[in-house]
Short mmCIF file of C-alpha atoms (C1' of nucleotides) in Angstrom, two decimals:
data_model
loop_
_atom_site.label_atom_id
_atom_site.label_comp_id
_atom_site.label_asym_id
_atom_site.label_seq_id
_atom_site.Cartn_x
_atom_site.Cartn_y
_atom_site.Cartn_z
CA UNK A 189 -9.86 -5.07 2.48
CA UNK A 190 -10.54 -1.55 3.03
CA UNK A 191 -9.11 -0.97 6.19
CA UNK A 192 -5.86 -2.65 4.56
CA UNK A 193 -6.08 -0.73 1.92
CA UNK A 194 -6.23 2.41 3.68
CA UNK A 195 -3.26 2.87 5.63
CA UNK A 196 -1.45 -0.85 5.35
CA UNK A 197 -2.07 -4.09 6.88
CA UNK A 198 -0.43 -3.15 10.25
CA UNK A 199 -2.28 -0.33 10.23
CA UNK A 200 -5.88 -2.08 10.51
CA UNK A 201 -6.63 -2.93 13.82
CA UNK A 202 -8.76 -6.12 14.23
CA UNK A 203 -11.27 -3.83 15.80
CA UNK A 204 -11.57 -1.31 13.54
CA UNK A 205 -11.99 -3.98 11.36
CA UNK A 206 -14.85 -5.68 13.21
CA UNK A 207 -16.53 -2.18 13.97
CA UNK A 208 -16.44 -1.77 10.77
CA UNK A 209 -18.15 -4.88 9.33
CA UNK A 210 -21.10 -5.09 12.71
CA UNK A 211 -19.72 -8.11 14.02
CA UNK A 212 -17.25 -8.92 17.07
CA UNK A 213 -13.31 -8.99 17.22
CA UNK A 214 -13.67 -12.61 17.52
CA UNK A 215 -15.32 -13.19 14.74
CA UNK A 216 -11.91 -12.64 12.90
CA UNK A 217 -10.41 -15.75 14.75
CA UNK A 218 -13.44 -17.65 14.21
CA UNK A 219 -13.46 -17.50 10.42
CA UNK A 220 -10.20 -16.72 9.25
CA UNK A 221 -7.87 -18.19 12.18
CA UNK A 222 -6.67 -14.51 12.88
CA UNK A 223 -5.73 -11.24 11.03
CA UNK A 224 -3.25 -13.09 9.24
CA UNK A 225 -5.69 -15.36 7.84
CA UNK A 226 -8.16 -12.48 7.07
CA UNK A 227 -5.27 -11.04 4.65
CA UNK A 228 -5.03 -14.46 2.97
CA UNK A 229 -8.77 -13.94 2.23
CA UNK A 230 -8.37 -10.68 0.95
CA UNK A 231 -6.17 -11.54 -1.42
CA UNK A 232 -8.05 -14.46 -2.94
CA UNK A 233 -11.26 -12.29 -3.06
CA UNK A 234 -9.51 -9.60 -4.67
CA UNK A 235 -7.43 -12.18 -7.23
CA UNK A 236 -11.25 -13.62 -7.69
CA UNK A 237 -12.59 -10.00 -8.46
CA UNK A 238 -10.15 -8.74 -10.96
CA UNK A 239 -9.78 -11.96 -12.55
CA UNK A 240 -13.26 -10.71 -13.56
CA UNK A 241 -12.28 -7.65 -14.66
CA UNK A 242 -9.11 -8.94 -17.01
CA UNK A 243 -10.21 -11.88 -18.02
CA UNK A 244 -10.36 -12.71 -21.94
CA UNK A 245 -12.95 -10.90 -23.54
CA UNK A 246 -15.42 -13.72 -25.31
CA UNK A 247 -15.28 -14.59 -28.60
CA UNK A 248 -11.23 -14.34 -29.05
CA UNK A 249 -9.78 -16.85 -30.61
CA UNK A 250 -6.58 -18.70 -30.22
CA UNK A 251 -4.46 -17.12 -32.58
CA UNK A 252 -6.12 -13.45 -33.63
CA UNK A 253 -5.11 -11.28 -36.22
CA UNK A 254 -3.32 -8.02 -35.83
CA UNK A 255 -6.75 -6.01 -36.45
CA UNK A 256 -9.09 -7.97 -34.31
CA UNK A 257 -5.68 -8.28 -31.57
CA UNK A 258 -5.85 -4.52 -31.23
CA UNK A 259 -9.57 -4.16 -30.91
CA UNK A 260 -9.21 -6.68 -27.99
CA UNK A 261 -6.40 -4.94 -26.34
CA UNK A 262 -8.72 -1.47 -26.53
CA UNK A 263 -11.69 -2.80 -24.74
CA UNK A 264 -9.49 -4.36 -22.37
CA UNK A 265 -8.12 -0.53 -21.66
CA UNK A 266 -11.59 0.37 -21.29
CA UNK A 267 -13.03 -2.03 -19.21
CA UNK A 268 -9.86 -1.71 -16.58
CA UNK A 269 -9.10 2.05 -16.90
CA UNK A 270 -13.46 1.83 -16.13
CA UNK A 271 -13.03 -0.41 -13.00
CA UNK A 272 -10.13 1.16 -11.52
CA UNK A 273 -11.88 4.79 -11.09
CA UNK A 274 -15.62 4.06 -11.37
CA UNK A 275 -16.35 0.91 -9.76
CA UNK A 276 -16.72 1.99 -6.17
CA UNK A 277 -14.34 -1.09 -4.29
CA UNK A 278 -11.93 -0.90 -6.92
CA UNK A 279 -9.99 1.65 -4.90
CA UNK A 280 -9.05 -0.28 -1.83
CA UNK A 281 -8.52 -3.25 -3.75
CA UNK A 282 -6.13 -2.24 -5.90
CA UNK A 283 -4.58 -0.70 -2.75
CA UNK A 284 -4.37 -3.47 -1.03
CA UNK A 285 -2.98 -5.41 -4.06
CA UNK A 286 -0.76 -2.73 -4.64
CA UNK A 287 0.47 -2.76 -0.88
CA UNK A 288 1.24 -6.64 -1.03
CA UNK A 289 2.95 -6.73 -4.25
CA UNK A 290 5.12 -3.60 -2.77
CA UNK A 291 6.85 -5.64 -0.50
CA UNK A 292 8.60 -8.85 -1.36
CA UNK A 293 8.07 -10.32 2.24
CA UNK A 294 4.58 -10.45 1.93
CA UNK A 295 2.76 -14.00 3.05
CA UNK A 296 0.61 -13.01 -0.03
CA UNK A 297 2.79 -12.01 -2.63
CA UNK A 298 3.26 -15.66 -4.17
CA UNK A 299 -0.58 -16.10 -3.91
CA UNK A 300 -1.50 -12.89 -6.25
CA UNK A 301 1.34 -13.75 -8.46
CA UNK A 302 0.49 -17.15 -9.54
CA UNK A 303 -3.38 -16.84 -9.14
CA UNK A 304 -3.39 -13.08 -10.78
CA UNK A 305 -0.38 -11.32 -12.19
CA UNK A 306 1.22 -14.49 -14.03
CA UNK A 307 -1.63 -15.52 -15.69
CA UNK A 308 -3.15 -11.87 -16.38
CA UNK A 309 0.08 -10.61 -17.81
CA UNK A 310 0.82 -13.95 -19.85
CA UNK A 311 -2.53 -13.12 -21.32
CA UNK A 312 -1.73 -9.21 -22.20
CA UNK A 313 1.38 -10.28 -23.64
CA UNK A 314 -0.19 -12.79 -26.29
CA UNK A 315 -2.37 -10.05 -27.07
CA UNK A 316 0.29 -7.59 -27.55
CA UNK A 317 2.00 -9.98 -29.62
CA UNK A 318 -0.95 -10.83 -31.73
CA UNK A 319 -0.85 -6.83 -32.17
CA UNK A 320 2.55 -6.35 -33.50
CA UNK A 321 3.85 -9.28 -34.51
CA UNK A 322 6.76 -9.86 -31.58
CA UNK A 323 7.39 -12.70 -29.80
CA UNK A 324 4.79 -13.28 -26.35
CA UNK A 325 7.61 -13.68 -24.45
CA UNK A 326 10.03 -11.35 -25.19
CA UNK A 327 11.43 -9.31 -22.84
CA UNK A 328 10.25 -6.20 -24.60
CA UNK A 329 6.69 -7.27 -24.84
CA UNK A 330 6.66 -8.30 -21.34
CA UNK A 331 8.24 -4.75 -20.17
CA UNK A 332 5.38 -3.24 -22.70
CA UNK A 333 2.68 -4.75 -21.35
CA UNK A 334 3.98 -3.89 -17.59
CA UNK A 335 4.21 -0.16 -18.70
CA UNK A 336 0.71 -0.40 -20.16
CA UNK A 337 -0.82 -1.37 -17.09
CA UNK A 338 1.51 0.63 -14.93
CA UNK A 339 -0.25 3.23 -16.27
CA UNK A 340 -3.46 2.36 -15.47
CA UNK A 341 -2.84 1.48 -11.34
CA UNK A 342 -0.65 4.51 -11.25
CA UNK A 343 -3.93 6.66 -11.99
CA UNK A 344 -5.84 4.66 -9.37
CA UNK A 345 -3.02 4.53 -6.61
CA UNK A 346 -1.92 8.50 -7.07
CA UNK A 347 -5.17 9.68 -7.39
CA UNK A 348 -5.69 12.39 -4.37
CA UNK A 349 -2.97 14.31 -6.46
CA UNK A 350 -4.14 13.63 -9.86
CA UNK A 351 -7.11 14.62 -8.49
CA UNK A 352 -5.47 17.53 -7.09
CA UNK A 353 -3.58 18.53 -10.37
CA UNK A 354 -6.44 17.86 -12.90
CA UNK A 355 -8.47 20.22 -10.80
CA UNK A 356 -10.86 17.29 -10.58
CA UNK A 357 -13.74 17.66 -7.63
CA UNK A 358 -15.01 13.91 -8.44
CA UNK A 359 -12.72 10.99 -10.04
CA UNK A 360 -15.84 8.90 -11.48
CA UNK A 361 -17.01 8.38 -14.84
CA UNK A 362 -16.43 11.70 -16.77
CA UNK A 363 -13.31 11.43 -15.46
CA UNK A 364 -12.55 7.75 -15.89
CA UNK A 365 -13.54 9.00 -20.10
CA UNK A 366 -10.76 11.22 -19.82
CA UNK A 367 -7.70 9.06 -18.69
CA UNK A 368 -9.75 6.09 -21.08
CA UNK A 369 -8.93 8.45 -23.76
CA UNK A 370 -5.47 8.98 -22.68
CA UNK A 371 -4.54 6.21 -22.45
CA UNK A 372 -6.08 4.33 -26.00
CA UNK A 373 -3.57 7.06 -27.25
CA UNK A 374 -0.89 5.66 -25.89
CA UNK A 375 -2.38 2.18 -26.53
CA UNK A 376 -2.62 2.84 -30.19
CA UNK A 377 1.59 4.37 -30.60
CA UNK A 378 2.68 1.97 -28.40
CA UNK A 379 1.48 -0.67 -30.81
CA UNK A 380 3.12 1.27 -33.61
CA UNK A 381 -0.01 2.31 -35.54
CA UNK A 382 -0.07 5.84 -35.33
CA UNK A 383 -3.81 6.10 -36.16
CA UNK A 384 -4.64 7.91 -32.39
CA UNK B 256 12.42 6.40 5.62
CA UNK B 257 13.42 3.39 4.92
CA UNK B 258 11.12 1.62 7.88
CA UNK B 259 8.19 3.93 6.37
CA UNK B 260 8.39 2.67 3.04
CA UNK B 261 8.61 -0.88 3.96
CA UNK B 262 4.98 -1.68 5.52
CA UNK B 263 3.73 1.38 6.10
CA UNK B 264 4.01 4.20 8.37
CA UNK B 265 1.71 2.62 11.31
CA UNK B 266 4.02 -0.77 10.97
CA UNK B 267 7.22 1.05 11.20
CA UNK B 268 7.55 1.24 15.17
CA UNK B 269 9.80 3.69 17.11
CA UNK B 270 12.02 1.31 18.67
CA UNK B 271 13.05 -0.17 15.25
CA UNK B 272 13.43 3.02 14.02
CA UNK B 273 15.73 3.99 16.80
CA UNK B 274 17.61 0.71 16.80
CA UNK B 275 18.22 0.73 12.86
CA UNK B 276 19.95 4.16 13.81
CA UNK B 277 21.89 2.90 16.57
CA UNK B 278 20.50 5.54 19.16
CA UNK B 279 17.68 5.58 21.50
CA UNK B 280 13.66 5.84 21.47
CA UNK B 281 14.21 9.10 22.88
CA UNK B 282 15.92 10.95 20.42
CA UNK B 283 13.16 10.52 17.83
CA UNK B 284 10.66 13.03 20.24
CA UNK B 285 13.77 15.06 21.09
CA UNK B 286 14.44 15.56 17.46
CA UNK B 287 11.61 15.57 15.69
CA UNK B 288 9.06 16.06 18.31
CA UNK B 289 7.78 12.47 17.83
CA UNK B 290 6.36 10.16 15.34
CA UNK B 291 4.73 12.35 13.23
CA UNK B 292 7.59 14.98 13.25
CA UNK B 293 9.66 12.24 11.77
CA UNK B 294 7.18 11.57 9.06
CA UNK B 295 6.77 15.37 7.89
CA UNK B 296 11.02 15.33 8.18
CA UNK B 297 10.84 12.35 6.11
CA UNK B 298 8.83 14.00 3.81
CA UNK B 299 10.81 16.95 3.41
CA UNK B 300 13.60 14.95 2.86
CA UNK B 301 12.38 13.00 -0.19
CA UNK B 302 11.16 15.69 -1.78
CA UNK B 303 14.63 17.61 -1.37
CA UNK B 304 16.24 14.45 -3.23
CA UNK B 305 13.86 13.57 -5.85
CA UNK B 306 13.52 17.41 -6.38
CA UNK B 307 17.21 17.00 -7.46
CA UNK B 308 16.64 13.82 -9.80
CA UNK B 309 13.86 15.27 -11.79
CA UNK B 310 15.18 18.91 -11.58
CA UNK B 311 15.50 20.26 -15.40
CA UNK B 312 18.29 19.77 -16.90
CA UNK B 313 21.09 22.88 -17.94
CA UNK B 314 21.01 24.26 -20.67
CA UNK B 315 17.45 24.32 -21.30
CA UNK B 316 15.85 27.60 -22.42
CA UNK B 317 13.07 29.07 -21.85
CA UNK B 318 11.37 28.67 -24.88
CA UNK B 319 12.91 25.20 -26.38
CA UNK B 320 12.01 24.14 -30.14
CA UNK B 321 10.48 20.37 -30.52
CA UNK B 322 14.09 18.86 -31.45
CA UNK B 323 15.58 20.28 -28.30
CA UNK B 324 12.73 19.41 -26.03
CA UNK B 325 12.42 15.73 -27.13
CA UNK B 326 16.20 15.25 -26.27
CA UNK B 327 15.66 16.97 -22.87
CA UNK B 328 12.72 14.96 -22.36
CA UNK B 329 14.53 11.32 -23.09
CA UNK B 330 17.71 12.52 -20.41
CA UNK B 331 15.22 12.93 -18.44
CA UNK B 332 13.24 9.62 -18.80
CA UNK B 333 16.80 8.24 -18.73
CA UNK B 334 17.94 9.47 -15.25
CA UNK B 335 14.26 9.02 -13.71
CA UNK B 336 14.43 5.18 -14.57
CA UNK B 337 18.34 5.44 -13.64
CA UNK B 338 17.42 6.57 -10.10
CA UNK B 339 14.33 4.27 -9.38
CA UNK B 340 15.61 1.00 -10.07
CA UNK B 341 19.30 1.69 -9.38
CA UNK B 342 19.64 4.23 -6.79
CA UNK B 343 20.16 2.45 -3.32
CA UNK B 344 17.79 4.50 -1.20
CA UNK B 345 14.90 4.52 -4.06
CA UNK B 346 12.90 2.04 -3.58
CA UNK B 347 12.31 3.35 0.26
CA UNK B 348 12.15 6.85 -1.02
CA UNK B 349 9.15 6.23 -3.64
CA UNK B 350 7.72 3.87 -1.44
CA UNK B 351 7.16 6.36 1.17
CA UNK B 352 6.40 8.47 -1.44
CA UNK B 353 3.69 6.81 -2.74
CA UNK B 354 2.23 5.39 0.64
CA UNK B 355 1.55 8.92 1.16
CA UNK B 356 0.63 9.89 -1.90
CA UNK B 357 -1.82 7.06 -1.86
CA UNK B 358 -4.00 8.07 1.12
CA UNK B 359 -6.21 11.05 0.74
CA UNK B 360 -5.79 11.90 4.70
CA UNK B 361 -2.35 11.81 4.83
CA UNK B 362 -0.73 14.73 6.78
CA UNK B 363 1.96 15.07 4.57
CA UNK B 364 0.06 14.86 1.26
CA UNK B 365 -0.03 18.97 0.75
CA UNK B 366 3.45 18.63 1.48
CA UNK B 367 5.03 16.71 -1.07
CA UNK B 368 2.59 17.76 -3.57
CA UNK B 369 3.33 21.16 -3.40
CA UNK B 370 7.06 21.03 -3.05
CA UNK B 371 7.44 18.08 -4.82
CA UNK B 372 4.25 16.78 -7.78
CA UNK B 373 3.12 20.40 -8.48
CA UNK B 374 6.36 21.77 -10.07
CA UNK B 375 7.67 18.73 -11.07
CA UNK B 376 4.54 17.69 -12.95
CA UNK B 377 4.48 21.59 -14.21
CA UNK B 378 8.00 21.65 -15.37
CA UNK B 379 7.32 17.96 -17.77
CA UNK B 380 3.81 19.68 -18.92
CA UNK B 381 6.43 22.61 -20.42
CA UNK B 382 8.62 20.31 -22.16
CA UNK B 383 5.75 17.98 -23.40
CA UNK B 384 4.07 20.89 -24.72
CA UNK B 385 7.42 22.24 -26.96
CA UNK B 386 7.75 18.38 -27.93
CA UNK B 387 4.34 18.22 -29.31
CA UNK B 388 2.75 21.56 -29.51
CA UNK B 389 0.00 20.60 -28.10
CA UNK B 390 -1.09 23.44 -24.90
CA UNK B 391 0.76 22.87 -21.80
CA UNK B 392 -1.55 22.84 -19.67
CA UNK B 393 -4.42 21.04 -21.31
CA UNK B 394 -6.05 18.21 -19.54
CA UNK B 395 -4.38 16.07 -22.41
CA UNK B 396 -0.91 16.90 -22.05
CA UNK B 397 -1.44 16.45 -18.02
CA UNK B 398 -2.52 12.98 -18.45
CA UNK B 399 -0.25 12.54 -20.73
CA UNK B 400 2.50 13.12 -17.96
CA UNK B 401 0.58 11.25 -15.55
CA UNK B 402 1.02 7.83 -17.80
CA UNK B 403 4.54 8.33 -18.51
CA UNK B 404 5.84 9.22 -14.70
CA UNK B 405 3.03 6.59 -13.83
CA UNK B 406 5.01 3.74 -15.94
CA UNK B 407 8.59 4.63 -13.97
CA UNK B 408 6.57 4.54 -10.67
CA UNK B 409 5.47 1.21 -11.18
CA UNK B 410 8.60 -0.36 -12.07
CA UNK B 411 9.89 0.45 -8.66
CA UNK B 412 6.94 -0.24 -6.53
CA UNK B 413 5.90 -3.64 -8.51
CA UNK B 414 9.43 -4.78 -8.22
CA UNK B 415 8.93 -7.78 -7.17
CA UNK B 416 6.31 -8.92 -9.15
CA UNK B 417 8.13 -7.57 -12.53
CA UNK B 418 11.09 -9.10 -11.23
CA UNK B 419 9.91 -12.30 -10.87
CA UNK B 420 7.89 -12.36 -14.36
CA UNK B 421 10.68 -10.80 -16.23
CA UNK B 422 13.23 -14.25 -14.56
CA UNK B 423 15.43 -11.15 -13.18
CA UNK B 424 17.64 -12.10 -10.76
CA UNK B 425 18.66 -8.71 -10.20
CA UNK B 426 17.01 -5.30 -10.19
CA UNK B 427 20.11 -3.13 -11.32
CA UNK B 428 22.22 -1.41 -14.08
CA UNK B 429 21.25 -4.12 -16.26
CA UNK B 430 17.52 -4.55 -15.99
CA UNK B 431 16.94 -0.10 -15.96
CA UNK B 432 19.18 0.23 -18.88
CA UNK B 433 15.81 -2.73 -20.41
CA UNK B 434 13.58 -0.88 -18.79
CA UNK B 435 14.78 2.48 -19.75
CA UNK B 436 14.65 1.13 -23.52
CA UNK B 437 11.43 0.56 -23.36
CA UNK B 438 10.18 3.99 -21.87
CA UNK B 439 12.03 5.78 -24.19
CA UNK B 440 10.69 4.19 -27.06
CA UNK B 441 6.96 4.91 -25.22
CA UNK B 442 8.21 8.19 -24.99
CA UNK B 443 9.12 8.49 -28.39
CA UNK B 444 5.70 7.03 -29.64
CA UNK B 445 3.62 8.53 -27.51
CA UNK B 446 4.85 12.07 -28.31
CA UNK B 447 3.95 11.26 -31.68
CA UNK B 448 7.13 10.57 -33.96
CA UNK B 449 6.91 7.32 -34.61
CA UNK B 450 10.56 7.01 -35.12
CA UNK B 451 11.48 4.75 -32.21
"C1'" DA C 156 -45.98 -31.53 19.68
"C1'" DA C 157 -42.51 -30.95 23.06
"C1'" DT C 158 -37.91 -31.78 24.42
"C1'" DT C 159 -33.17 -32.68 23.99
"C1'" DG C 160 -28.60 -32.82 21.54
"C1'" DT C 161 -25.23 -30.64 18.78
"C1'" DA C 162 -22.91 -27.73 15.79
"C1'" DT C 163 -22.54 -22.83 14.38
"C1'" DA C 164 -21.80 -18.24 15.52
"C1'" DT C 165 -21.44 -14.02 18.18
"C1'" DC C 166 -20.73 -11.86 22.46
"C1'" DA C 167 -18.32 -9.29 26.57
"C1'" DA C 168 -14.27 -9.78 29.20
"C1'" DT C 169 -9.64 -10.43 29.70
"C1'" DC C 170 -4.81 -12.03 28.59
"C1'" DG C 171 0.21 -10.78 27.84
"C1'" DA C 172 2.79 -8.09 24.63
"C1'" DT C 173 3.81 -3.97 22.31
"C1'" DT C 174 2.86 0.72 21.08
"C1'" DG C 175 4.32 6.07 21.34
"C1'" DA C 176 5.52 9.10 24.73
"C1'" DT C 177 7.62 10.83 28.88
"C1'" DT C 178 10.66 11.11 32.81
"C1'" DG C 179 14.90 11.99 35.43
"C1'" DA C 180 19.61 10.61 35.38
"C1'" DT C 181 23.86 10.37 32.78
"C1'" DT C 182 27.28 11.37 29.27
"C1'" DG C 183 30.53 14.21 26.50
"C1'" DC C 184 32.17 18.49 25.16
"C1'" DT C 185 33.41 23.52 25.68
"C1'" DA D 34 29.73 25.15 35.44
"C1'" DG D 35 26.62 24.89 31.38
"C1'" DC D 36 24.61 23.08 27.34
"C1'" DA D 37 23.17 19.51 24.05
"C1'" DA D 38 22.35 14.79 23.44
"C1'" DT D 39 21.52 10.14 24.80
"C1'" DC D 40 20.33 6.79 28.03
"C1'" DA D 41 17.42 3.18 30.86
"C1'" DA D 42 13.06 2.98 33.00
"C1'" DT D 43 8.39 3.61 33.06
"C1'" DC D 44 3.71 5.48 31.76
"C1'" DA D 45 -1.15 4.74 29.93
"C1'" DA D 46 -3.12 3.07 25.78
"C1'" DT D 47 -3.77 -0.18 22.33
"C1'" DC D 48 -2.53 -4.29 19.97
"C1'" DG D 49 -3.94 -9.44 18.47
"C1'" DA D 50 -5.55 -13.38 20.56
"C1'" DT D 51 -8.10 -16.15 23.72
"C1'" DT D 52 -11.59 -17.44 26.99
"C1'" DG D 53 -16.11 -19.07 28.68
"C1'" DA D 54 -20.84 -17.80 28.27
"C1'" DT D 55 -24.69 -17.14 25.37
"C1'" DA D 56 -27.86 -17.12 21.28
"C1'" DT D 57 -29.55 -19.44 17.16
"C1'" DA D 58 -30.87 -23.19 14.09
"C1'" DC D 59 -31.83 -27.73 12.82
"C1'" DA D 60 -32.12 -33.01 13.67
"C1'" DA D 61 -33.18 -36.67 16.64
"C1'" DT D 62 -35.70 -38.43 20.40
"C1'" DT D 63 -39.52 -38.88 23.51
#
DNA sequence: AATTGTATATCAATCGATTGATTGATTGCT
DNA sequence: AGCAATCAATCAATCGATTGATATACAATT
């Protein structure tokens, strides 16, 4: 997933990949059926991991209030905002996600739709709703929600010039508090209460 | 730019390049001096267009008050969404854009951040700072810039997958002038008058 | 306890195809 | 004739995939 995140999947040769993990170029054939089938597992590992990540915080129940809604929808800002720059494989994943989901040929794309961004977003949305009182499905939740965690890839996909503009040297936790901040700003207007 | 953008500059090869321009491999080294010349001409070209899309608008002074700058700043959130979603050559263009962007060794990455995210990014920090008064170039208001150009950036490269959650059939006039709506309102809040 | 059978897994070696780059010849225009 | 541009042809290098040989582990048999 690295080496596909990196620079593309045509980009990753089989044997960079297999120098890469120890083993032998064949090994790819053996247990995937070929490069092809080692991007297939990618993306299922990946959907897997930030299923994780997303998933509905415990203890929410079906129908929240608007108070207990936003509280939700901030610790869900923090735990992703936290994943995307800290956690150390969180880079090339989202890269690679990022990369598949950029082009609509991808043998992928339906597979990370339906097993990650469908469901993940669906979720986001009730939340949202829950928080202001518009309908789930609107199409102005729905855009919300996709701005909201726009956001949050952008700072993980862009980062060697955020980096570069923030006049960061390291893009790891003390950073990570910074755009966490940031972005629980926009969180809390976005929503409409304008209690920052 | 267009074969860049779609998987990647290592997946783009020379012979499609030259055959989607009608002429010969040949012309690419004679040109450009090979591959790589291409990419840094690529580069050069993007930022040269994009320069033009986010350039500030006339009319603005040096020293604009909060009113003024808020307006500027909504044209401009306006005619970035305009460009990214309707603009033919767009979606290639920020899709280059960000591939490079994206990795940290890319030989163009000074490039188009100098002549292309520094000012750019610079020139918003200004007008966010007369639309909120806050410094202009605190670490606040630069994240702050981040998240919004972050939000149009991701409507263009997730594309697809908005598309497809969002029941578009089309990715055009229709669905920016949606799109836009919603930004501007995120604008709006997020600069701190909540008046939508 | 020793041996054999079998499935799993990795290895070096090699396949044809494609890559970016280069060459010398050719074209079109002044 | 002279220059700029494009052409087909070809180069070594690398690509993904495949091959047959080999190593390992565990069950069945002697």
């Amino acid at each position: 997933m690295q080496q596909f995140g990196r620079g593309g999947f045509e980009a990753a040769s089989t044997r960079a990949i297999a120098a890469q993990a120890g083993t032998n170029i064949s090994s790819i054939a053996y247990h995937f059926g070929g490069k092809d089938g080692l991007r297939i597992a990618c993306a299922d590992a990946v959907a897997e991991r930030i299923a994780q990540v997303a998933r509905p915080l415990p203890g929410l129940q079906d129908r929240p209030d608007l108070l207990h809604a936003r509280l939700v929808l901030r610790r869900l800002v923090r735990r992703i905002v936290t994943f995307m720059i800290v956690s150390p494989g969180a880079s090339d994943a989202v890269a690679f996600v990022l990369r598949e989901l950029a082009q609509p040929d991808s043998p992928v794309l339906d597979r990370l739709y339906t097993t990650l961004v469908e469901p993940r977003h669906r979720a986001l949305c009730a939340l949202w709703s829950a928080a202001t009182g518009e309908p789930a499905e609107s199409e102005d939740v729905k855009l919300a929600v996709f701005s909201l965690v726009g956001q949050a890839v952008y700072f993980r996909v862009a980062a060697p010039i955020v980096r570069r503009r923030m006049g960061w040297r390291h893009y790891a936790r003390a950073e990570a508090r910074a755009i966490t901040r940031r972005m629980l700003t926009n969180l809390d207007r976005m929503i409409g209460g304008g209690d920052g």
